[in-house]
mmCIF file of C-alpha atoms in Angstrom:
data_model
loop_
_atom_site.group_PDB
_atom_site.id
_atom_site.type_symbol
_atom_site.label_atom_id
_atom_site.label_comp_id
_atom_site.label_asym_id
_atom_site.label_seq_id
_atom_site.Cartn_x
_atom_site.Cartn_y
_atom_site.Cartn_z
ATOM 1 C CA UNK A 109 109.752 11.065 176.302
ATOM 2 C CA UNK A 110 109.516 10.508 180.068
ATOM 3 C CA UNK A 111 110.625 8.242 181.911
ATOM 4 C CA UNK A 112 108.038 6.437 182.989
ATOM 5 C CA UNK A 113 106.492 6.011 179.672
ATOM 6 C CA UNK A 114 110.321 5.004 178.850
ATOM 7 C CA UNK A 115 110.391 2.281 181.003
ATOM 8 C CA UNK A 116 106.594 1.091 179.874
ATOM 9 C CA UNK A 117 107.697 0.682 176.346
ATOM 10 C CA UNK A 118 110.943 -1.460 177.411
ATOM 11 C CA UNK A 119 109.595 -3.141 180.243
ATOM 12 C CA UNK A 120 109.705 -6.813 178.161
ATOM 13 C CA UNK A 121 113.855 -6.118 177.503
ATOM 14 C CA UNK A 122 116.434 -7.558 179.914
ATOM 15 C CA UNK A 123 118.933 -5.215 178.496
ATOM 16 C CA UNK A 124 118.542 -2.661 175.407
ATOM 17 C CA UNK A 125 120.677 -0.849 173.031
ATOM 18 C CA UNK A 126 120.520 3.017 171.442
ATOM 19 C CA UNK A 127 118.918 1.012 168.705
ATOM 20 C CA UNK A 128 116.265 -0.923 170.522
ATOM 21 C CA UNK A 129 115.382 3.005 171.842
ATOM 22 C CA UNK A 130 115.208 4.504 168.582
ATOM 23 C CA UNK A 131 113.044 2.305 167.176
ATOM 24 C CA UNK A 132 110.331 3.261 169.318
ATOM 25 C CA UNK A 133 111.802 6.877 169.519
ATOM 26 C CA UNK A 134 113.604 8.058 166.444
ATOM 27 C CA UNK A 135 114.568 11.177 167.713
ATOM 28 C CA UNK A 136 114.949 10.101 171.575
ATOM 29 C CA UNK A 137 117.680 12.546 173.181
ATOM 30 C CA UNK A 138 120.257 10.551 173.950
ATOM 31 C CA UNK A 139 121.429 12.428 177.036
ATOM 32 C CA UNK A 140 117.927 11.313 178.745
ATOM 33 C CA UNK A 141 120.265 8.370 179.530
ATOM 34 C CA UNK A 142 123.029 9.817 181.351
ATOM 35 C CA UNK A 143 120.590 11.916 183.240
ATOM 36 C CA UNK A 144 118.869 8.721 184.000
ATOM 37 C CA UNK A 145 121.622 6.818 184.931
ATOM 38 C CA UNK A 146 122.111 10.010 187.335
ATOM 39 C CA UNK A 147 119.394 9.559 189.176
ATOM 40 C CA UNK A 148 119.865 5.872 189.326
ATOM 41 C CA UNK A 149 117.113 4.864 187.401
ATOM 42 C CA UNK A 150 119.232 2.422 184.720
ATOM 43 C CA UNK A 151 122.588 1.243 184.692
ATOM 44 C CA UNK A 152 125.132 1.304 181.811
ATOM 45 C CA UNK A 153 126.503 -2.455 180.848
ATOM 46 C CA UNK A 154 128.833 -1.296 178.558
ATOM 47 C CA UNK A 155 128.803 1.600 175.680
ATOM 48 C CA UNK A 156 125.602 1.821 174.138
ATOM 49 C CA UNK A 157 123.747 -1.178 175.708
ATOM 50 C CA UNK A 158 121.604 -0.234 179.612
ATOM 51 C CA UNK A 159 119.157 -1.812 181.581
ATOM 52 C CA UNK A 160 116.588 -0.860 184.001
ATOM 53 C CA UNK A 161 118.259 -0.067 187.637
ATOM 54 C CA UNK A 162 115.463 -2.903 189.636
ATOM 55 C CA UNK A 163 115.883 -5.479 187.178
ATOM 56 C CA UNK A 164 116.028 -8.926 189.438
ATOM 57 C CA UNK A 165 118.908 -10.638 187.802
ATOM 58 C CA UNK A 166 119.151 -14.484 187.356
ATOM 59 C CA UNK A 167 121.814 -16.550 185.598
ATOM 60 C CA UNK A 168 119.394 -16.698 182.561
ATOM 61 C CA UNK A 169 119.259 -13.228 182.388
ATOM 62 C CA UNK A 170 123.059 -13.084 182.562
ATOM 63 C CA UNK A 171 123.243 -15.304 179.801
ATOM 64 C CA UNK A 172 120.540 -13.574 178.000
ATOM 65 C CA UNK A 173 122.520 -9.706 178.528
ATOM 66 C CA UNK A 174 125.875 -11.719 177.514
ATOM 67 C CA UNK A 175 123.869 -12.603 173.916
ATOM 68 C CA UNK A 176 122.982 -9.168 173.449
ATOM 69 C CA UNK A 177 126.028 -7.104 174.297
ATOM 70 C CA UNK A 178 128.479 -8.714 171.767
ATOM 71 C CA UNK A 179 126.686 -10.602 168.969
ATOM 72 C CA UNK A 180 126.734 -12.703 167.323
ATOM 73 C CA UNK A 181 127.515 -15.028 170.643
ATOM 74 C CA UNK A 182 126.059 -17.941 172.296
ATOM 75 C CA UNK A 183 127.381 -19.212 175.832
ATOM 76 C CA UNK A 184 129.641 -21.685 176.117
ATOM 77 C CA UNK A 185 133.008 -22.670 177.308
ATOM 78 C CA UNK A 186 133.410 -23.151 181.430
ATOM 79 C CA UNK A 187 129.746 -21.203 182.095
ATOM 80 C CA UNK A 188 128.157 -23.782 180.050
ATOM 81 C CA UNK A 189 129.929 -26.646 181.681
ATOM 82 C CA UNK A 190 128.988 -25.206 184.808
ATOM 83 C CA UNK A 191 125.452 -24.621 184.235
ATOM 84 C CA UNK A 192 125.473 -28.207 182.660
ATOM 85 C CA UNK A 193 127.400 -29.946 186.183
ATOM 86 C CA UNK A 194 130.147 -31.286 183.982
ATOM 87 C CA UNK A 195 132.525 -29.213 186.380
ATOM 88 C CA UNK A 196 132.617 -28.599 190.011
ATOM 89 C CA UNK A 197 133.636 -25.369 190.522
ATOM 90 C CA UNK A 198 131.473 -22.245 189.842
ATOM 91 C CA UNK A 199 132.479 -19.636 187.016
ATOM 92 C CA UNK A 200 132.891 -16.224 187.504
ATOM 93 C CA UNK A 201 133.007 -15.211 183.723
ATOM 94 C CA UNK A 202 129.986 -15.733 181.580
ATOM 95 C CA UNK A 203 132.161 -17.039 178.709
ATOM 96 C CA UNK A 204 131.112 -16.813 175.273
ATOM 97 C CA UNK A 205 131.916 -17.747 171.945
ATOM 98 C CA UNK A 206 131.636 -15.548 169.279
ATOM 99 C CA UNK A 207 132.891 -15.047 165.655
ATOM 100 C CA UNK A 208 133.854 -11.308 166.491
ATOM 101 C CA UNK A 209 137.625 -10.846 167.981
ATOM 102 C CA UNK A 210 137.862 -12.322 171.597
ATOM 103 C CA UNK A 211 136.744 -9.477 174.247
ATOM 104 C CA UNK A 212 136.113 -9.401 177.818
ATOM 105 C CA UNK A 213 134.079 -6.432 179.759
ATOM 106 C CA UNK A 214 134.039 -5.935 183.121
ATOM 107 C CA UNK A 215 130.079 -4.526 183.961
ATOM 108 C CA UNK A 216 128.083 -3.228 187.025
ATOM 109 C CA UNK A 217 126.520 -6.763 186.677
ATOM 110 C CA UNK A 218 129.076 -9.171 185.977
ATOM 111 C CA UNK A 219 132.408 -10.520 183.794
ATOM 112 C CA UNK A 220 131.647 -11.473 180.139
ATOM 113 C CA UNK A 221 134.208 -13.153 178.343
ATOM 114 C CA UNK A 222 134.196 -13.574 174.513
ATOM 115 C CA UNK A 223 136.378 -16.321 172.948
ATOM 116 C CA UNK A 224 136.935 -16.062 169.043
ATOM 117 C CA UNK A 225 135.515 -18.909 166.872
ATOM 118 C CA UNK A 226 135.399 -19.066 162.935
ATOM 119 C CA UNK A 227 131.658 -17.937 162.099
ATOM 120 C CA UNK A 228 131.060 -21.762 160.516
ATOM 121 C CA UNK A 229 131.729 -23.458 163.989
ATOM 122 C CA UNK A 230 129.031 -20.895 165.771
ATOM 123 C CA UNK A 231 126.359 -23.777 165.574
ATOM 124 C CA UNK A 232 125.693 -26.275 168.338
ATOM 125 C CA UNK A 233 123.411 -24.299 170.736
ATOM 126 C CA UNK A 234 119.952 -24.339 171.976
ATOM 127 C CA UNK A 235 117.524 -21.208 171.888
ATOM 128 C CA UNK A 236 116.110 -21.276 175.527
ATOM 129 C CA UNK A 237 113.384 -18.792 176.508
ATOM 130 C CA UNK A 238 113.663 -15.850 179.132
ATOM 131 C CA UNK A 239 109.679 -14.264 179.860
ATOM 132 C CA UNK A 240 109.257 -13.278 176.190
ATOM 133 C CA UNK A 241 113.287 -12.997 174.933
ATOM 134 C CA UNK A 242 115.005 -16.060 173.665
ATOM 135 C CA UNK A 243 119.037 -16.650 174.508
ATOM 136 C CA UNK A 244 121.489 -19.155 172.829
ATOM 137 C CA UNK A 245 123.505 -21.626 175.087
ATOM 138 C CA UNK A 246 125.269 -24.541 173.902
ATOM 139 C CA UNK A 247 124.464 -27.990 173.694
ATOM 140 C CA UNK A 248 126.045 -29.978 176.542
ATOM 141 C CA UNK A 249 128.071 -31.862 173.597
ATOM 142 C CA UNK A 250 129.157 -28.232 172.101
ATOM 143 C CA UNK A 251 130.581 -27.007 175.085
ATOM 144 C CA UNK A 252 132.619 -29.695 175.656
ATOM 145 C CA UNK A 253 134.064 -29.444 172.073
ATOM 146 C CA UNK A 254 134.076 -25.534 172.093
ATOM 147 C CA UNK A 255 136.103 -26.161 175.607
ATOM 148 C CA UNK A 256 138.737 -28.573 174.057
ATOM 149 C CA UNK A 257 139.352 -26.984 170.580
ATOM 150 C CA UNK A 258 140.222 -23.328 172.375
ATOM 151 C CA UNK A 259 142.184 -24.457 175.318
ATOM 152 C CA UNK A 260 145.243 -26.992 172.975
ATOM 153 C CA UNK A 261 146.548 -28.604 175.847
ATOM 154 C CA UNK A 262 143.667 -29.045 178.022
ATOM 155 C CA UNK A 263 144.347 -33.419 176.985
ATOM 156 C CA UNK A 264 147.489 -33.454 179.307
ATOM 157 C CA UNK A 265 146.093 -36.125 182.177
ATOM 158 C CA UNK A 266 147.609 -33.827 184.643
ATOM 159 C CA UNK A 267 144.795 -30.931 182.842
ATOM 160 C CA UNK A 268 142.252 -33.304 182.790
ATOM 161 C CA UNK A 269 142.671 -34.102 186.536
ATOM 162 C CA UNK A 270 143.144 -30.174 187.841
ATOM 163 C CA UNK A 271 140.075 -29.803 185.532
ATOM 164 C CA UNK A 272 137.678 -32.448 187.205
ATOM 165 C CA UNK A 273 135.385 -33.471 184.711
ATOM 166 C CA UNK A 274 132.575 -35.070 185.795
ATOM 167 C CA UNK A 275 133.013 -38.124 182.876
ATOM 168 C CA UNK A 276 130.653 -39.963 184.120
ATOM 169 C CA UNK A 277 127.555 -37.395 183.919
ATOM 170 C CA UNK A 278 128.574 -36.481 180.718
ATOM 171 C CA UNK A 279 128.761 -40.274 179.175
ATOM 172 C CA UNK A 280 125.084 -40.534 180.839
ATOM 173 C CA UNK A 281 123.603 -37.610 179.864
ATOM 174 C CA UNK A 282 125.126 -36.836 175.829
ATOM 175 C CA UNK A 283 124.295 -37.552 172.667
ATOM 176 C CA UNK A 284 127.556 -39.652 171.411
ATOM 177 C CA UNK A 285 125.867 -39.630 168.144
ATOM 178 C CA UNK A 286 125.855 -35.939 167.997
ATOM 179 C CA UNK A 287 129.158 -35.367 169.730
ATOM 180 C CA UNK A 288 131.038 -37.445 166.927
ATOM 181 C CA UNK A 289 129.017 -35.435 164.277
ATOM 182 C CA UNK A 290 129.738 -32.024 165.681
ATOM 183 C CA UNK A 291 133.862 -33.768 166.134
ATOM 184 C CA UNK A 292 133.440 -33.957 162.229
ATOM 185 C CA UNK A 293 132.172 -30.865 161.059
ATOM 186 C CA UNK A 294 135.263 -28.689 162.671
ATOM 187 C CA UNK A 295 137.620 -30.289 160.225
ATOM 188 C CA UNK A 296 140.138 -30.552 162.603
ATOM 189 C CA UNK A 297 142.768 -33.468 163.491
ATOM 190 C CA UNK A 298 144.070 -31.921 166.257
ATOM 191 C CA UNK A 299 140.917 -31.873 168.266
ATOM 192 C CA UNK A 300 140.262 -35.267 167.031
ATOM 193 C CA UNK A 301 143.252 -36.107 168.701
ATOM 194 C CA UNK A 302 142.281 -34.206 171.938
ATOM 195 C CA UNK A 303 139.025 -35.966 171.699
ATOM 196 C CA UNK A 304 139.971 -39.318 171.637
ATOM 197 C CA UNK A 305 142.370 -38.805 174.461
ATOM 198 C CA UNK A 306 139.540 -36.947 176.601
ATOM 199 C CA UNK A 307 137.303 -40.032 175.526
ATOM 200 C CA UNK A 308 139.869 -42.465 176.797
ATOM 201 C CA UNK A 309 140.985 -40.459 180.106
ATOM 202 C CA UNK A 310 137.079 -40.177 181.460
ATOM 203 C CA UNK A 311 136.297 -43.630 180.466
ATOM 204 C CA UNK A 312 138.196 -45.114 182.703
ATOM 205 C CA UNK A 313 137.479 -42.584 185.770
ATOM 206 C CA UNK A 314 134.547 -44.657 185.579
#
């Protein structure tokens, strides 16, 4: 296969995998890649996952290359906050959780950080669309609770301070309904505990 026709059949992926390829090429030579990454034609995210050299990158498409590279994932933690405004500060990790062992890879594109949930508390997110691709991000009222349950002490007031919520966005913008619901299903006291004192500390911030 050449190139060009290559890059024609691919043209609607972000990022693909050795799979993706042999799918449309079962017997595709597999050093075709290292001679195109060569001649600078695609770039090498990690092992066995590429994308095309002149792809125009955007934070979706981050988020959409972070899905694909170590699945099953869904963005969350401080990106999510971030892309949400429920923290000041930019983030220069993509962070992820996943049910796979935490991770982080260091790319040609960008930091993606993996943080280890159980596979029943991988629910929460949205499936937001990217041209034709789809990519998972998680509800505003997820992150949060993805955010507190990982990080034990992030209650202490002098945390909550250094971290700079922005309470008073999130108590316009969530779903309380939903955020007590999703409290519930991770069966566990200790974040109920966190919760109520991250409840109490932004309430009165206001």
């Amino acid at each position: 296969m050449q190139y060009n026709e290559f890059k024609e059949q691919l043209k609607d992926f972000i990022v693909f995998s050795i799979t993706d390829i042999r799918k449309i090429e079962p017997k595709f030579y597999r050093r075709r890649l290292n001679e195109w990454q060569d001649k600078g034609y695609i770039k090498k995210i990690r092992r066995g996952y590429y994308m095309f050299a002149d792809t125009q990158l955007s934070e979706e498409k981050l988020f959409l290359i972070a899905n694909k590279i170590y699945s099953p994932s869904y963005v969350s933690f401080e990106m999510a906050l971030s892309y949400y405004g429920l923290i000041p500060e930019g983030v220069y990790s993509i962070t992820s959780a996943s049910s796979k062992k935490t991770e982080k890879f260091k790319t040609t594109v960008g930091e993606f950080t993996y943080r280890s949930l159980k596979p029943q508390l991988l629910f929460g997110y949205s499936l937001l669309t990217q041209g034709k691709l789809t990519y998972k991000l998680a509800e505003m009222e997820k992150a949060v609770l993805d955010y507190l349950y990982i990080n034990s002490k992030s209650t202490r007031k002098e945390d909550l301070q250094e971290w700079r919520f922005e309470g008073r966005e999130f108590l316009a913008k969530a779903d309380l309904n939903k955020f007590n619901r999703y409290v519930k299903a991770f069966n566990s006291p200790s974040l109920e505990k966190r919760v109520k004192q991250f409840i109490n500390f932004i309430k009165q911030q206001q």
